[in-house]
Coordinates of C-alpha atoms in Angstrom, one line a residue:
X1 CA 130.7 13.9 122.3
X2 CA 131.5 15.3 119.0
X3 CA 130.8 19.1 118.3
X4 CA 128.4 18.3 115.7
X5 CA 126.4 16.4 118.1
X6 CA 126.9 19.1 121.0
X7 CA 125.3 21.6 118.7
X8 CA 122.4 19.3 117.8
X9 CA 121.9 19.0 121.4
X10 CA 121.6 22.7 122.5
X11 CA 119.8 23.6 119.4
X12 CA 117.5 20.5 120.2
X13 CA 117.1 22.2 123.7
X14 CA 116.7 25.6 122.8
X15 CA 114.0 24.4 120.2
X16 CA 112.1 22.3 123.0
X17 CA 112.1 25.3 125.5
X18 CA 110.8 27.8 122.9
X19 CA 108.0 25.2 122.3
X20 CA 107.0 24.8 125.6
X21 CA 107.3 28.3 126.4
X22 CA 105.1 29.6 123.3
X23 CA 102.6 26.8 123.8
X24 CA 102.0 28.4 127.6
X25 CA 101.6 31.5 126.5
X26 CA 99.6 31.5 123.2
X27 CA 97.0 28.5 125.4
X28 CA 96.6 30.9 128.3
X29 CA 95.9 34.1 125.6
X30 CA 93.6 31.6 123.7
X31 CA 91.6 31.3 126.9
X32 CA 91.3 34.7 128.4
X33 CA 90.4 36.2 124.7
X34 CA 87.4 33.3 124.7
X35 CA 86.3 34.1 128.0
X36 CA 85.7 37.9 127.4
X37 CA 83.1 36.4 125.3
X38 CA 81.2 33.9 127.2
X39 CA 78.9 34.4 130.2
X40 CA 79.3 31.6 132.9
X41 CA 82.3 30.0 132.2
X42 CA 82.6 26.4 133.2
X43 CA 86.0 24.9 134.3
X44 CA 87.0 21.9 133.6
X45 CA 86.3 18.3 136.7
X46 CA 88.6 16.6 138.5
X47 CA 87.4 13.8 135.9
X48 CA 87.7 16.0 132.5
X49 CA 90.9 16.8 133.4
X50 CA 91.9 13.2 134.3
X51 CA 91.1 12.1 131.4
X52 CA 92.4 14.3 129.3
X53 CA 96.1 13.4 131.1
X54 CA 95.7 9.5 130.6
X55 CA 94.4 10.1 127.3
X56 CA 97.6 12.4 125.4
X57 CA 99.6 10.9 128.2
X58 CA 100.6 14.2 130.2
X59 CA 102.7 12.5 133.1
X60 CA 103.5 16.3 134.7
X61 CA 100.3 18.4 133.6
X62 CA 99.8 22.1 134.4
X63 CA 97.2 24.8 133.8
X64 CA 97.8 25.3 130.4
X65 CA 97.8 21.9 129.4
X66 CA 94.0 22.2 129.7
X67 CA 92.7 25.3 128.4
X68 CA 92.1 23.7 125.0
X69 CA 89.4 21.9 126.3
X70 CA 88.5 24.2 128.6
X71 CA 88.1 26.5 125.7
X72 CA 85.7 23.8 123.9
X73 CA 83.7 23.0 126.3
X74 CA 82.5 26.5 126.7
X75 CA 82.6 27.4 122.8
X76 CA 81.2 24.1 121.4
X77 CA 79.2 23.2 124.9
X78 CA 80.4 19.6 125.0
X79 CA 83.5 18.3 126.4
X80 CA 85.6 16.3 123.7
X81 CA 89.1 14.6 125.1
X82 CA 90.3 13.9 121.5
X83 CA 91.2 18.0 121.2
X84 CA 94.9 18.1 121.2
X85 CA 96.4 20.1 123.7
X86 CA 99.0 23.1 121.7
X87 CA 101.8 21.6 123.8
X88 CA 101.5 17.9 122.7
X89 CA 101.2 19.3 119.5
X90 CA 103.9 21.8 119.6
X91 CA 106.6 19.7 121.9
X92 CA 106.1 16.6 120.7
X93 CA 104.1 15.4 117.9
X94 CA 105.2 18.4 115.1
X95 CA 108.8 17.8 116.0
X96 CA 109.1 14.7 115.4
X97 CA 107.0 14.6 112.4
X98 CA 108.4 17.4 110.9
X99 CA 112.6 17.3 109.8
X100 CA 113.2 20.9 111.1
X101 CA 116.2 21.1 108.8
X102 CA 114.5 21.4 105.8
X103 CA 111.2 23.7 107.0
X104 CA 113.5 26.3 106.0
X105 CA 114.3 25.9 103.0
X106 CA 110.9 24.5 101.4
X107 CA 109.1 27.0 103.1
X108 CA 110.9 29.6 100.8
X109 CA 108.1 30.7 98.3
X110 CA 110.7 31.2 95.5
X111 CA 111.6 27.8 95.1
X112 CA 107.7 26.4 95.2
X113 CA 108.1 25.6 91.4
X114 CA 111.3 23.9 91.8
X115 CA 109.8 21.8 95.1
X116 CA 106.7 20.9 93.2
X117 CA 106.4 22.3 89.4
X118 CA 102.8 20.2 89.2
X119 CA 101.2 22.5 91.6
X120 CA 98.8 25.7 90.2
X121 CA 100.9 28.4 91.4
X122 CA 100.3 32.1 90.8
X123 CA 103.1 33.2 88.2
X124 CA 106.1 34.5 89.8
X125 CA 107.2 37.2 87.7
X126 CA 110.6 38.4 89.3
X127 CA 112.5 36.6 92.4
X128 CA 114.5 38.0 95.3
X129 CA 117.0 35.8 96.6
X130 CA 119.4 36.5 98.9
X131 CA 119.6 40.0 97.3
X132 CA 120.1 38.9 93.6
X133 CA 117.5 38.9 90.9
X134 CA 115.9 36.1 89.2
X135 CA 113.0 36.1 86.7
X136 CA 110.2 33.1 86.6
X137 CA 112.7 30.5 85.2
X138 CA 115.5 31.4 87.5
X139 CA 117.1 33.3 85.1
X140 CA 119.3 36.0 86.7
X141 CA 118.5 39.1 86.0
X142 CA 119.5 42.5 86.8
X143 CA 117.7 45.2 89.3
X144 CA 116.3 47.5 86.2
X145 CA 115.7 44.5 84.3
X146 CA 113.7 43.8 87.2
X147 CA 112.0 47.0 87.8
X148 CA 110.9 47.0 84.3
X149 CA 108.9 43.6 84.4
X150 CA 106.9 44.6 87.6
X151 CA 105.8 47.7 85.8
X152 CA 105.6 46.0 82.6
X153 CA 102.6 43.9 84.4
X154 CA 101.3 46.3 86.8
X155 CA 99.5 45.4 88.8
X156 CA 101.2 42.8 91.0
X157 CA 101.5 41.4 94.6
X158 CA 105.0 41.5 96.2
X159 CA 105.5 39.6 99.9
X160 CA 108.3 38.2 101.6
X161 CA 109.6 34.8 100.2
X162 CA 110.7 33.6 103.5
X163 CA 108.5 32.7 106.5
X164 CA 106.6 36.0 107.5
X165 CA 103.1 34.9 109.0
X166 CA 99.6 36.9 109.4
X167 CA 100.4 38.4 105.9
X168 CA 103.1 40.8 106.9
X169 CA 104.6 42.8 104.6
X170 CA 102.3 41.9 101.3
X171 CA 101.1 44.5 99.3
X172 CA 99.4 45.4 96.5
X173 CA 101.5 47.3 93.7
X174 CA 99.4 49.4 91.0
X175 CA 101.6 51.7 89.9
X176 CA 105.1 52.7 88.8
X177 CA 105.5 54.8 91.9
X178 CA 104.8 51.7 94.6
X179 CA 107.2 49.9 92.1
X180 CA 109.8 52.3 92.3
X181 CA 109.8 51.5 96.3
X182 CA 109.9 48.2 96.2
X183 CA 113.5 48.0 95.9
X184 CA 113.9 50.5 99.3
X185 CA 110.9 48.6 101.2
X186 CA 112.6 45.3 100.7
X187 CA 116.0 44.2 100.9
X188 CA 115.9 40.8 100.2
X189 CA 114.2 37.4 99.7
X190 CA 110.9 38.2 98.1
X191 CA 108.9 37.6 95.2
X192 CA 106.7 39.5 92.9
X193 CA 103.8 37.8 91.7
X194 CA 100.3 38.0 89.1
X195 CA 97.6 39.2 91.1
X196 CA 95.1 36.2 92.1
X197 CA 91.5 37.0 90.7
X198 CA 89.2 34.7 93.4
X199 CA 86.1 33.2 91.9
X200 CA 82.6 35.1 92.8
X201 CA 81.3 32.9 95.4
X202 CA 84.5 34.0 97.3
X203 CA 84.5 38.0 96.8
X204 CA 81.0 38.0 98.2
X205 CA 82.9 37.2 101.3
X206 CA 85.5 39.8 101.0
X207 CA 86.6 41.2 97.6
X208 CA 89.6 43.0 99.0
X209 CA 91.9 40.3 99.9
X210 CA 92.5 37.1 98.2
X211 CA 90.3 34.4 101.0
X212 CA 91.5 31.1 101.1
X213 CA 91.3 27.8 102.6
X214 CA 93.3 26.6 105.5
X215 CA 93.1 22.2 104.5
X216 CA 96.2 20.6 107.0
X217 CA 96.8 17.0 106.1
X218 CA 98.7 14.8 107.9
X219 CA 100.8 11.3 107.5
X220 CA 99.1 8.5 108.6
X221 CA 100.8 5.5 107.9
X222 CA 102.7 6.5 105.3
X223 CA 99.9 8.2 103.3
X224 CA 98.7 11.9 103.2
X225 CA 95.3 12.4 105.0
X226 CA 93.1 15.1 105.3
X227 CA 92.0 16.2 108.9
X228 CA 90.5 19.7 108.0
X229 CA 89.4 22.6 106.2
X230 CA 88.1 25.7 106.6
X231 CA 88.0 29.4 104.8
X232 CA 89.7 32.1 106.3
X233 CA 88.0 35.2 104.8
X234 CA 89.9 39.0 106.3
X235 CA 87.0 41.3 107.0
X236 CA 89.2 44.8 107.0
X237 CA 91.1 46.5 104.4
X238 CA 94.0 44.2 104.6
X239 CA 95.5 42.7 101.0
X240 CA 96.4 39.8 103.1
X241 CA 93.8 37.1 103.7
X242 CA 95.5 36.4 107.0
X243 CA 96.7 40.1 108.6
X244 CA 96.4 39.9 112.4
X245 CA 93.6 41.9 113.5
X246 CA 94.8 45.1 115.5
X247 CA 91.7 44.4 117.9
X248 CA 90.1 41.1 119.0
X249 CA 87.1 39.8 117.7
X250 CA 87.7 41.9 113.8
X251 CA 89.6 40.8 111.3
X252 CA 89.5 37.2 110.0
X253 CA 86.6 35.0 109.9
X254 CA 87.3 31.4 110.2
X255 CA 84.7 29.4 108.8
X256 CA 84.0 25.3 108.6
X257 CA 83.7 24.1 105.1
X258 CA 82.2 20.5 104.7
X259 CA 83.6 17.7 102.2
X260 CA 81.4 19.5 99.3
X261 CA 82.8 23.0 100.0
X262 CA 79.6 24.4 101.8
X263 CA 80.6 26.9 104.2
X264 CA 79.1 26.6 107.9
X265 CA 76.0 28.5 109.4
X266 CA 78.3 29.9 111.8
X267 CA 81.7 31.8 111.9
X268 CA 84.6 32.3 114.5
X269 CA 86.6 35.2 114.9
X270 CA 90.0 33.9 116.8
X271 CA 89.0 34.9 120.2
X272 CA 86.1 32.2 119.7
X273 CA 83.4 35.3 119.1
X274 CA 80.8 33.5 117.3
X275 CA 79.0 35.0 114.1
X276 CA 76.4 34.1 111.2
X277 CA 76.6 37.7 109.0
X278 CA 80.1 39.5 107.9
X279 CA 80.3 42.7 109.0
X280 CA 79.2 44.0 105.0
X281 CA 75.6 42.4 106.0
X282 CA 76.7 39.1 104.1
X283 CA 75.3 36.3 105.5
X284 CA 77.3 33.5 104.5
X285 CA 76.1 29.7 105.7
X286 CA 75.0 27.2 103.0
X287 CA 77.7 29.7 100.8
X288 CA 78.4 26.8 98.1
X289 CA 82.3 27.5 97.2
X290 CA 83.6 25.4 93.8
X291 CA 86.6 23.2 93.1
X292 CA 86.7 22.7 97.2
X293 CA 87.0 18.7 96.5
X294 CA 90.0 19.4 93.7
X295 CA 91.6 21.4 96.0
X296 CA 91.9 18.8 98.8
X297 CA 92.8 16.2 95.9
X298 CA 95.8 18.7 94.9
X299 CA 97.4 19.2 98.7
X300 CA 96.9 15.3 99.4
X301 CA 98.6 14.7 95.9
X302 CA 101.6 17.1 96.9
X303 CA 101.9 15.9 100.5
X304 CA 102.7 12.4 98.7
X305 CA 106.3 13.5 97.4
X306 CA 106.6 15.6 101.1
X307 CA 106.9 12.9 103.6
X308 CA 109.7 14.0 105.6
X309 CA 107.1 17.1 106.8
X310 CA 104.2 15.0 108.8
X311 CA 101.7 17.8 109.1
X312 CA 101.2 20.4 106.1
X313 CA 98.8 23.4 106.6
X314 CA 98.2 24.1 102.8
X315 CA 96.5 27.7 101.9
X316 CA 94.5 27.1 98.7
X317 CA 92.2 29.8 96.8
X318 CA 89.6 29.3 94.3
X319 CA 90.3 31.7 90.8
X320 CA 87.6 33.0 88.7
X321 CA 87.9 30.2 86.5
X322 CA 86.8 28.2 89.3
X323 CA 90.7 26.5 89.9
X324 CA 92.8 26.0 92.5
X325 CA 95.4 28.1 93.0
X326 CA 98.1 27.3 96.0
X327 CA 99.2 30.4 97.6
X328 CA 101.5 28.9 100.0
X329 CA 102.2 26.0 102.3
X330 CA 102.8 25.7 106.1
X331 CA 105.5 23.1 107.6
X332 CA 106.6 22.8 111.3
X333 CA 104.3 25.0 114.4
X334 CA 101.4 25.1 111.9
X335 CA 98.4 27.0 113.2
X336 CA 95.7 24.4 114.6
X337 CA 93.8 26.6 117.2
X338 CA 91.6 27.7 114.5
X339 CA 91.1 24.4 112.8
X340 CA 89.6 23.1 116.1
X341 CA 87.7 26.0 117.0
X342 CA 86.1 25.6 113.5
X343 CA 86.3 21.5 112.7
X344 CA 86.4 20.5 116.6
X345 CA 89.4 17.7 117.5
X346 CA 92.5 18.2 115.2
X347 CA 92.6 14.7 114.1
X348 CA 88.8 13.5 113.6
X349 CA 89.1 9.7 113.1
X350 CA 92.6 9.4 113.2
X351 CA 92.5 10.5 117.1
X352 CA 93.7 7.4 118.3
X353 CA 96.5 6.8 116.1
X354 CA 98.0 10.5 117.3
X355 CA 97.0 10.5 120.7
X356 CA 98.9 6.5 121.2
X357 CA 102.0 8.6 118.9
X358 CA 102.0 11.2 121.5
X359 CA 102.1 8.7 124.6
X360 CA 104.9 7.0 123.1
X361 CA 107.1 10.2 122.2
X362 CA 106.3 11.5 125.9
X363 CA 107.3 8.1 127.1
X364 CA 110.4 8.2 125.3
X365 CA 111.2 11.8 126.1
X366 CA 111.1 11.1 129.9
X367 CA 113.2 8.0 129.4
X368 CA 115.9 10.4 127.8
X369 CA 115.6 12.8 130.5
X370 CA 115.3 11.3 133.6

């Protein structure tokens, strides 16, 4: 065996066990935050459970294989086999949809224009990569150079360029003193852009932070499909639409949002506690948000020239001009805990056509590792 090929197997490995591992642990932290919330808990049958192994085709299946379901049943009050398990999702299905090779590199937020110029970006007024300076075009530039356009269009968001998650590290900067930090806060790989302005419909939800929608599509044979949507709207303080609350059941409010953009009655928070009002008295269900339609059309339109990554969680805001503006894109582990929690089963109608996917890549996986 070759040493290229030795290294693609232990990194294959290594990749596989980190799956498996994280898809344990976030299942079984999924369930115990839902069940501080629910009185009489129901488990699942014999016959849930049975079906839910011949159905994904789990040939081994332990605890955590069902506590999706289990989750459901209690949360929605019906039991649904076509929710997807986070390990066939995770160990099976996103791997070999996605070409891990290049999550990497297009997940890198200063080379969105580049990866698709058509898309309504927020202007990107200086870049961070690898420690050098580059202005909108990819112009180098140098650090004062740099330091003079941030304050030149004060205010402006700054955040990591590279995968970061829950909104780490993105802040607002107003001033020439939170500009004169930026260059001791961050190293490298970042990028400083125009602040978003969200339509009004949205800052009745939370005028703070910039809310978005999470819409995931998916390739089905060959062409990008939708399989959800919902808002995500940050009830604290946070600049970040998507900051990890500090305490379960604050934070951010996942809501379902049908074909027309009309947000749900109800309201999740990501330990499943249900609610109709925001915390500012809002009550939002019926909320009509614009543009929801166009901004499915634009993530199924860039998915089209993305199909080596099979699932794309795509984060899309509304601007006051009622637009579409694409704050980032997700490829490879994509969140889909909240999408079923809000939508119910991942993949809707295409169900089958994953679930007879994931059979196959289990069957095949035991084959190689017998």
């Amino acid at each position: 065996m070759s040493l290229s090929k030795l290294y693609e197997r232990f990194d294959s490995f290594a990749h596989d066990y980190f799956r498996k591992w994280f898809s344990k642990w976030y299942s079984t932290r999924q369930l115990n935050d839902a069940k501080a919330n629910y009185d009489n808990w129901k488990p699942l049958t014999k016959k849930q459970k049975k079906e839910i192994a011949t159905y994904w085709g789990l040939k081994h299946p332990v605890k955590s294989d069902f506590m999706t379901h289990e989750i459901m049943l209690n949360v929605k009050g019906e039991f649904d086999v076509r929710y997807c398990p986070e390990k066939i999702f995770r160990l099976y299905l996103d791997p070999a949809l996605a070409d891990r090779k290049l999550v990497r590199a297009w997940n890198d937020k200063n080379y969105y224009n580049i990866f698709q110029p058509a898309l309504p970006l927020p202007h990107a007024y200086v870049r961070n990569v690898n420690g050098y300076f580059l202005d909108h075009d990819y112009q180098p530039i140098s650090k004062e150079k740099a330091k003079n356009i941030i304050v030149a269009n004060l205010p402006v968001i700054i955040k990591p360029s590279l995968i970061s998650g829950e909104g780490k590290n993105l802040k607002l900067i107003s001033n020439k003193e939170e500009a004169d930090a930026v260059f001791e806060q961050y190293e490298k790989d970042y990028i400083v852009q125009k602040l978003v302005i969200q339509c009004d419909e949205l800052k009745k939800m939370s005028p703070r932070c910039v809310n978005t929608f999470r819409i995931i599509t998916a390739m089905v044979d060959g062409e990008p499909e939708q399989l959800t949507g919902h808002l995500l709207c940050n009830t604290t303080d946070s600049v970040a639409g998507n900051a990890a609350p500090k305490v379960p059941g604050t934070g951010v409010v996942l809501i379902k949002t049908d074909d027309d953009g009309r947000l749900s009655d109800t309201g999740y928070y990501e330990n499943a506690k249900t609610l109709q009002t925001l915390p500012s008295g809002f009550t939002f269900g019926g909320l009509q948000i614009p543009s929801f339609k166009e901004a499915v059309k634009t993530a199924l339109e860039a998915h089209k020239s993305m199909p080596m990554f099979g699932f794309i969680g795509w984060d899309i805001t509304i601007n006051e001009t009622a637009k579409p503006i694409v704050i980032e894109w997700n490829l490879g582990g994509i969140e889909i805990y909240h999408s079923q929690l809000t939508n119910g089963p991942l993949f809707g109608q295409y169900s089958d056509y994953f679930a007879e996917m994931a059979r196959k890549l289990i069957r095949d996986w035991e084959h190689v590792h017998r």
